[in-house]
Amino acid sequence: MENDNLLYSRLRSLRSRKRAIRKDVEKQIRTKYKRSEELWDIRRNIPWIPLDKPYQRGFVRFFVIREDVMRSKDGDFFEGILKKINTYMYSESRRFLKKKRKFGRRIYVAREQKLKQISTYSWNDPKLGLTPRERQYFLKQEEYCPARKMYVPYYEFTESWRFTLRTRPNMITHYKPVDFELEKEYAELGDYLGQYKIVGIIHKTIYGKSYPWKRKREDISLIRSRKYVTCTISATEIAESLQDL
């Protein structure tokens, strides 16, 4: 009798076995995720090696301060702002064109380049280092995001006329050596962690939520929702039109 009780105590239920398997899988995923983060840091910290013979690879376009603004007393002030919102665009030719389909034909149009828009997260981030005086030159705007189905606020520089675009040859002066074994391991981990089910487990167990970027439906304003933006007729007008039938 005692042997039977000991045998039954050692037998695990189906629910317990499933829980143990799930915990083991989550542990393996967490281990591979940490290894992937370590490899990413190693790849990022590989030192650059200067080239013996630098070469040109296309052109780069960026913003610079206008000469009249630079000669003014606030030249250094706006130069500091430009360092935080400057953008760089690369192209094979100096014209910076892109293909666009118009009336069934492919044409080339100029690529538009704007200053960097500051998100609300970066706006409050001390790493950006915006001073109270610099914040006065930014205006808060909102733009609809189809993926999140909501209006996303951002901050835009109001006096963009103080800067102008400049194009220069894009010179390659350094290169980063490639470790094939490291790249192979990092690619294998990326393929595994990029699977649909694995991504869901990572978001739930490591990040804390399965879909942290989604909001509750009741938090979304009905007026700002795309579902109601397209409605141009009011409810009373619809009712009156139905009564006339």
C-alpha positions as YAML, in Angstrom:
chain: A
units: angstrom
residues:
- id: 1
  name: MET
  ca: [0.00, 0.00, 0.00]
- id: 2
  name: GLU
  ca: [2.79, 2.38, 0.86]
- id: 3
  name: ASN
  ca: [4.55, 1.55, -2.41]
- id: 4
  name: ASP
  ca: [1.36, 2.35, -4.34]
- id: 5
  name: ASN
  ca: [1.02, 5.72, -2.62]
- id: 6
  name: LEU
  ca: [4.66, 6.49, -3.37]
- id: 7
  name: LEU
  ca: [4.12, 5.56, -7.02]
- id: 8
  name: TYR
  ca: [1.04, 7.76, -7.34]
- id: 9
  name: SER
  ca: [2.86, 10.69, -5.72]
- id: 10
  name: ARG
  ca: [5.65, 10.45, -8.28]
- id: 11
  name: LEU
  ca: [3.24, 10.41, -11.22]
- id: 12
  name: ARG
  ca: [2.58, 13.90, -12.55]
- id: 13
  name: SER
  ca: [-0.75, 15.01, -13.89]
- id: 14
  name: LEU
  ca: [-1.27, 16.06, -17.50]
- id: 15
  name: ARG
  ca: [-1.66, 19.68, -16.47]
- id: 16
  name: SER
  ca: [1.60, 19.58, -14.53]
- id: 17
  name: ARG
  ca: [3.47, 18.04, -17.45]
- id: 18
  name: LYS
  ca: [2.15, 20.67, -19.86]
- id: 19
  name: ARG
  ca: [3.14, 23.43, -17.46]
- id: 20
  name: ALA
  ca: [6.66, 22.00, -17.15]
- id: 21
  name: ILE
  ca: [7.00, 21.80, -20.94]
- id: 22
  name: ARG
  ca: [5.80, 25.39, -21.34]
- id: 23
  name: LYS
  ca: [8.22, 26.65, -18.69]
- id: 24
  name: ASP
  ca: [11.08, 24.79, -20.35]
- id: 25
  name: VAL
  ca: [10.25, 26.29, -23.75]
- id: 26
  name: GLU
  ca: [10.04, 29.79, -22.27]
- id: 27
  name: LYS
  ca: [13.39, 29.26, -20.57]
- id: 28
  name: GLN
  ca: [15.00, 28.25, -23.87]
- id: 29
  name: ILE
  ca: [13.49, 31.26, -25.64]
- id: 30
  name: ARG
  ca: [14.70, 33.61, -22.92]
- id: 31
  name: THR
  ca: [18.22, 32.14, -23.16]
- id: 32
  name: LYS
  ca: [18.33, 32.55, -26.93]
- id: 33
  name: TYR
  ca: [16.94, 36.07, -26.66]
- id: 34
  name: LYS
  ca: [19.69, 37.07, -24.23]
- id: 35
  name: ARG
  ca: [22.29, 35.51, -26.50]
- id: 36
  name: SER
  ca: [20.90, 37.46, -29.44]
- id: 37
  name: GLU
  ca: [21.19, 40.69, -27.46]
- id: 38
  name: GLU
  ca: [24.79, 39.86, -26.57]
- id: 39
  name: LEU
  ca: [25.67, 39.18, -30.20]
- id: 40
  name: TRP
  ca: [24.02, 42.44, -31.21]
- id: 41
  name: ASP
  ca: [26.24, 44.34, -28.77]
- id: 42
  name: ILE
  ca: [29.33, 42.51, -30.02]
- id: 43
  name: ARG
  ca: [28.50, 43.35, -33.65]
- id: 44
  name: ARG
  ca: [27.86, 46.96, -32.75]
- id: 45
  name: ASN
  ca: [31.12, 47.39, -30.82]
- id: 46
  name: ILE
  ca: [33.37, 45.98, -33.55]
- id: 47
  name: PRO
  ca: [35.92, 48.76, -34.20]
- id: 48
  name: TRP
  ca: [36.09, 50.48, -37.57]
- id: 49
  name: ILE
  ca: [39.29, 50.09, -39.58]
- id: 50
  name: PRO
  ca: [40.49, 52.91, -41.87]
- id: 51
  name: LEU
  ca: [40.82, 52.16, -45.56]
- id: 52
  name: ASP
  ca: [44.10, 52.56, -47.37]
- id: 53
  name: LYS
  ca: [42.32, 54.11, -50.36]
- id: 54
  name: PRO
  ca: [39.00, 55.86, -49.57]
- id: 55
  name: TYR
  ca: [36.42, 55.80, -52.34]
- id: 56
  name: GLN
  ca: [33.21, 57.62, -53.21]
- id: 57
  name: ARG
  ca: [29.83, 55.93, -53.02]
- id: 58
  name: GLY
  ca: [27.11, 58.23, -54.27]
- id: 59
  name: PHE
  ca: [26.17, 61.49, -52.60]
- id: 60
  name: VAL
  ca: [24.82, 62.58, -49.23]
- id: 61
  name: ARG
  ca: [22.45, 65.49, -48.59]
- id: 62
  name: PHE
  ca: [21.90, 67.21, -45.25]
- id: 63
  name: PHE
  ca: [20.86, 70.52, -43.72]
- id: 64
  name: VAL
  ca: [23.22, 73.37, -42.88]
- id: 65
  name: ILE
  ca: [22.63, 76.80, -41.38]
- id: 66
  name: ARG
  ca: [22.25, 79.67, -43.79]
- id: 67
  name: GLU
  ca: [25.19, 82.03, -43.88]
- id: 68
  name: ASP
  ca: [23.19, 85.07, -42.78]
- id: 69
  name: VAL
  ca: [21.78, 83.15, -39.82]
- id: 70
  name: MET
  ca: [25.22, 81.87, -38.89]
- id: 71
  name: ARG
  ca: [26.63, 85.40, -38.85]
- id: 72
  name: SER
  ca: [23.89, 86.59, -36.51]
- id: 73
  name: LYS
  ca: [24.17, 86.54, -32.73]
- id: 74
  name: ASP
  ca: [22.00, 83.40, -32.52]
- id: 75
  name: GLY
  ca: [24.10, 81.40, -34.98]
- id: 76
  name: ASP
  ca: [25.53, 79.04, -32.37]
- id: 77
  name: PHE
  ca: [22.10, 78.60, -30.82]
- id: 78
  name: PHE
  ca: [20.46, 77.40, -34.04]
- id: 79
  name: GLU
  ca: [23.49, 75.28, -34.84]
- id: 80
  name: GLY
  ca: [22.86, 73.38, -31.61]
- id: 81
  name: ILE
  ca: [19.23, 72.82, -32.60]
- id: 82
  name: LEU
  ca: [20.25, 71.60, -36.04]
- id: 83
  name: LYS
  ca: [22.52, 68.94, -34.54]
- id: 84
  name: LYS
  ca: [19.45, 67.43, -32.83]
- id: 85
  name: ILE
  ca: [17.03, 67.49, -35.77]
- id: 86
  name: ASN
  ca: [19.29, 67.14, -38.82]
- id: 87
  name: THR
  ca: [18.60, 64.36, -41.33]
- id: 88
  name: TYR
  ca: [20.83, 62.70, -43.93]
- id: 89
  name: MET
  ca: [19.73, 61.30, -47.28]
- id: 90
  name: TYR
  ca: [21.86, 59.18, -49.61]
- id: 91
  name: SER
  ca: [21.57, 58.75, -53.37]
- id: 92
  name: GLU
  ca: [23.56, 57.32, -56.25]
- id: 93
  name: SER
  ca: [23.22, 60.57, -58.20]
- id: 94
  name: ARG
  ca: [23.37, 64.21, -57.23]
- id: 95
  name: ARG
  ca: [19.77, 64.81, -58.33]
- id: 96
  name: PHE
  ca: [18.14, 62.69, -55.56]
- id: 97
  name: LEU
  ca: [15.26, 61.31, -57.61]
- id: 98
  name: LYS
  ca: [12.83, 58.47, -56.99]
- id: 99
  name: LYS
  ca: [10.49, 56.50, -59.23]
- id: 100
  name: LYS
  ca: [6.78, 57.25, -59.20]
- id: 101
  name: ARG
  ca: [3.92, 55.84, -61.24]
- id: 102
  name: LYS
  ca: [1.68, 58.45, -62.88]
- id: 103
  name: PHE
  ca: [-1.08, 57.60, -65.37]
- id: 104
  name: GLY
  ca: [0.44, 54.14, -65.84]
- id: 105
  name: ARG
  ca: [3.90, 55.53, -66.56]
- id: 106
  name: ARG
  ca: [6.97, 55.53, -64.37]
- id: 107
  name: ILE
  ca: [8.47, 58.96, -63.90]
- id: 108
  name: TYR
  ca: [11.21, 60.37, -61.71]
- id: 109
  name: VAL
  ca: [10.36, 62.97, -59.08]
- id: 110
  name: ALA
  ca: [12.51, 64.79, -56.56]
- id: 111
  name: ARG
  ca: [12.84, 63.18, -53.14]
- id: 112
  name: GLU
  ca: [11.57, 65.40, -50.37]
- id: 113
  name: GLN
  ca: [13.75, 65.85, -47.31]
- id: 114
  name: LYS
  ca: [12.54, 67.37, -44.05]
- id: 115
  name: LEU
  ca: [13.94, 68.06, -40.64]
- id: 116
  name: LYS
  ca: [13.56, 65.40, -37.99]
- id: 117
  name: GLN
  ca: [10.27, 65.31, -36.12]
- id: 118
  name: ILE
  ca: [10.63, 64.79, -32.38]
- id: 119
  name: SER
  ca: [8.32, 62.25, -30.77]
- id: 120
  name: THR
  ca: [6.78, 62.75, -27.36]
- id: 121
  name: TYR
  ca: [9.14, 60.14, -25.91]
- id: 122
  name: SER
  ca: [12.23, 61.93, -27.23]
- id: 123
  name: TRP
  ca: [10.75, 65.28, -26.20]
- id: 124
  name: ASN
  ca: [10.84, 64.20, -22.55]
- id: 125
  name: ASP
  ca: [14.08, 62.23, -22.87]
- id: 126
  name: PRO
  ca: [16.98, 63.98, -21.10]
- id: 127
  name: LYS
  ca: [19.43, 62.47, -23.63]
- id: 128
  name: LEU
  ca: [18.10, 64.82, -26.31]
- id: 129
  name: GLY
  ca: [18.93, 67.77, -24.09]
- id: 130
  name: LEU
  ca: [16.44, 70.36, -25.32]
- id: 131
  name: THR
  ca: [16.69, 73.56, -23.32]
- id: 132
  name: PRO
  ca: [13.61, 75.66, -22.41]
- id: 133
  name: ARG
  ca: [14.63, 78.26, -25.00]
- id: 134
  name: GLU
  ca: [14.99, 75.62, -27.72]
- id: 135
  name: ARG
  ca: [11.55, 74.19, -26.92]
- id: 136
  name: GLN
  ca: [9.97, 77.55, -27.79]
- id: 137
  name: TYR
  ca: [10.84, 76.99, -31.47]
- id: 138
  name: PHE
  ca: [8.86, 73.74, -31.71]
- id: 139
  name: LEU
  ca: [5.15, 73.32, -32.34]
- id: 140
  name: LYS
  ca: [3.12, 70.30, -31.31]
- id: 141
  name: GLN
  ca: [1.36, 68.57, -34.20]
- id: 142
  name: GLU
  ca: [-0.72, 65.41, -34.63]
- id: 143
  name: GLU
  ca: [-0.70, 62.85, -37.42]
- id: 144
  name: TYR
  ca: [-3.00, 59.88, -37.90]
- id: 145
  name: CYS
  ca: [-1.28, 56.48, -37.66]
- id: 146
  name: PRO
  ca: [-3.19, 53.73, -39.53]
- id: 147
  name: ALA
  ca: [-1.34, 50.95, -37.70]
- id: 148
  name: ARG
  ca: [-2.24, 52.23, -34.23]
- id: 149
  name: LYS
  ca: [-5.60, 53.71, -35.34]
- id: 150
  name: MET
  ca: [-5.04, 56.91, -33.44]
- id: 151
  name: TYR
  ca: [-3.51, 60.35, -33.76]
- id: 152
  name: VAL
  ca: [0.16, 60.39, -32.75]
- id: 153
  name: PRO
  ca: [1.55, 63.71, -31.47]
- id: 154
  name: TYR
  ca: [4.98, 65.00, -32.44]
- id: 155
  name: TYR
  ca: [6.96, 68.25, -32.28]
- id: 156
  name: GLU
  ca: [8.05, 70.11, -35.41]
- id: 157
  name: PHE
  ca: [10.56, 72.92, -35.79]
- id: 158
  name: THR
  ca: [8.71, 76.08, -36.82]
- id: 159
  name: GLU
  ca: [11.52, 78.08, -38.46]
- id: 160
  name: SER
  ca: [12.91, 75.66, -41.03]
- id: 161
  name: TRP
  ca: [13.80, 78.58, -43.32]
- id: 162
  name: ARG
  ca: [16.93, 79.10, -41.24]
- id: 163
  name: PHE
  ca: [18.44, 75.95, -42.75]
- id: 164
  name: THR
  ca: [19.25, 74.96, -46.31]
- id: 165
  name: LEU
  ca: [20.19, 71.70, -48.01]
- id: 166
  name: ARG
  ca: [23.74, 70.89, -49.04]
- id: 167
  name: THR
  ca: [25.00, 67.97, -51.14]
- id: 168
  name: ARG
  ca: [28.44, 66.43, -50.83]
- id: 169
  name: PRO
  ca: [30.15, 63.27, -52.12]
- id: 170
  name: ASN
  ca: [29.68, 60.34, -49.78]
- id: 171
  name: MET
  ca: [33.24, 59.20, -49.08]
- id: 172
  name: ILE
  ca: [33.85, 55.77, -47.56]
- id: 173
  name: THR
  ca: [36.93, 56.03, -45.34]
- id: 174
  name: HIS
  ca: [36.46, 53.13, -42.87]
- id: 175
  name: TYR
  ca: [35.12, 49.60, -42.93]
- id: 176
  name: LYS
  ca: [34.01, 47.13, -40.29]
- id: 177
  name: PRO
  ca: [35.40, 43.57, -40.51]
- id: 178
  name: VAL
  ca: [32.84, 40.76, -40.69]
- id: 179
  name: ASP
  ca: [32.97, 37.73, -38.40]
- id: 180
  name: PHE
  ca: [31.24, 34.99, -40.39]
- id: 181
  name: GLU
  ca: [30.73, 32.67, -37.42]
- id: 182
  name: LEU
  ca: [29.18, 35.48, -35.41]
- id: 183
  name: GLU
  ca: [26.95, 36.54, -38.31]
- id: 184
  name: LYS
  ca: [25.83, 32.94, -38.85]
- id: 185
  name: GLU
  ca: [24.86, 32.47, -35.21]
- id: 186
  name: TYR
  ca: [23.10, 35.84, -35.11]
- id: 187
  name: ALA
  ca: [21.14, 35.02, -38.28]
- id: 188
  name: GLU
  ca: [20.07, 31.63, -36.91]
- id: 189
  name: LEU
  ca: [18.86, 33.20, -33.68]
- id: 190
  name: GLY
  ca: [17.05, 35.88, -35.65]
- id: 191
  name: ASP
  ca: [15.23, 33.30, -37.76]
- id: 192
  name: TYR
  ca: [14.17, 31.39, -34.65]
- id: 193
  name: LEU
  ca: [13.10, 34.42, -32.62]
- id: 194
  name: GLY
  ca: [11.29, 35.90, -35.63]
- id: 195
  name: GLN
  ca: [8.73, 33.12, -35.82]
- id: 196
  name: TYR
  ca: [5.14, 34.15, -35.24]
- id: 197
  name: LYS
  ca: [4.54, 32.09, -32.09]
- id: 198
  name: ILE
  ca: [7.97, 32.88, -30.66]
- id: 199
  name: VAL
  ca: [7.39, 36.62, -31.08]
- id: 200
  name: GLY
  ca: [4.14, 36.34, -29.11]
- id: 201
  name: ILE
  ca: [5.88, 34.47, -26.29]
- id: 202
  name: ILE
  ca: [8.67, 37.07, -26.18]
- id: 203
  name: HIS
  ca: [6.22, 39.97, -25.96]
- id: 204
  name: LYS
  ca: [4.24, 38.24, -23.23]
- id: 205
  name: THR
  ca: [7.06, 36.89, -21.05]
- id: 206
  name: ILE
  ca: [9.87, 39.41, -21.59]
- id: 207
  name: TYR
  ca: [8.16, 42.68, -22.53]
- id: 208
  name: GLY
  ca: [5.19, 42.06, -20.23]
- id: 209
  name: LYS
  ca: [2.30, 42.26, -22.73]
- id: 210
  name: SER
  ca: [1.38, 40.44, -25.90]
- id: 211
  name: TYR
  ca: [0.59, 43.65, -27.81]
- id: 212
  name: PRO
  ca: [1.81, 46.63, -25.77]
- id: 213
  name: TRP
  ca: [1.29, 49.14, -28.58]
- id: 214
  name: LYS
  ca: [-2.47, 48.57, -28.77]
- id: 215
  name: ARG
  ca: [-4.89, 50.56, -26.69]
- id: 216
  name: LYS
  ca: [-8.30, 49.69, -25.38]
- id: 217
  name: ARG
  ca: [-11.14, 50.37, -27.76]
- id: 218
  name: GLU
  ca: [-12.90, 52.65, -25.31]
- id: 219
  name: ASP
  ca: [-9.78, 54.84, -25.08]
- id: 220
  name: ILE
  ca: [-9.89, 55.69, -28.80]
- id: 221
  name: SER
  ca: [-11.85, 58.82, -29.58]
- id: 222
  name: LEU
  ca: [-14.72, 58.08, -31.95]
- id: 223
  name: ILE
  ca: [-14.29, 61.42, -33.66]
- id: 224
  name: ARG
  ca: [-10.62, 60.73, -34.44]
- id: 225
  name: SER
  ca: [-11.19, 57.13, -35.51]
- id: 226
  name: ARG
  ca: [-10.90, 56.46, -39.24]
- id: 227
  name: LYS
  ca: [-14.23, 54.63, -39.09]
- id: 228
  name: TYR
  ca: [-16.05, 57.88, -38.32]
- id: 229
  name: VAL
  ca: [-13.89, 60.32, -40.24]
- id: 230
  name: THR
  ca: [-15.35, 59.19, -43.57]
- id: 231
  name: CYS
  ca: [-18.94, 59.85, -42.40]
- id: 232
  name: THR
  ca: [-20.06, 63.21, -43.79]
- id: 233
  name: ILE
  ca: [-23.82, 62.81, -43.19]
- id: 234
  name: SER
  ca: [-25.25, 63.21, -39.72]
- id: 235
  name: ALA
  ca: [-27.64, 60.72, -38.12]
- id: 236
  name: THR
  ca: [-30.61, 63.09, -38.43]
- id: 237
  name: GLU
  ca: [-30.02, 63.55, -42.16]
- id: 238
  name: ILE
  ca: [-29.88, 59.78, -42.62]
- id: 239
  name: ALA
  ca: [-33.18, 59.37, -40.72]
- id: 240
  name: GLU
  ca: [-34.88, 62.09, -42.79]
- id: 241
  name: SER
  ca: [-33.72, 60.50, -46.03]
- id: 242
  name: LEU
  ca: [-35.14, 57.14, -44.94]
- id: 243
  name: GLN
  ca: [-38.50, 58.71, -44.07]
- id: 244
  name: ASP
  ca: [-38.82, 60.12, -47.58]
- id: 245
  name: LEU
  ca: [-38.66, 56.62, -49.09]
...
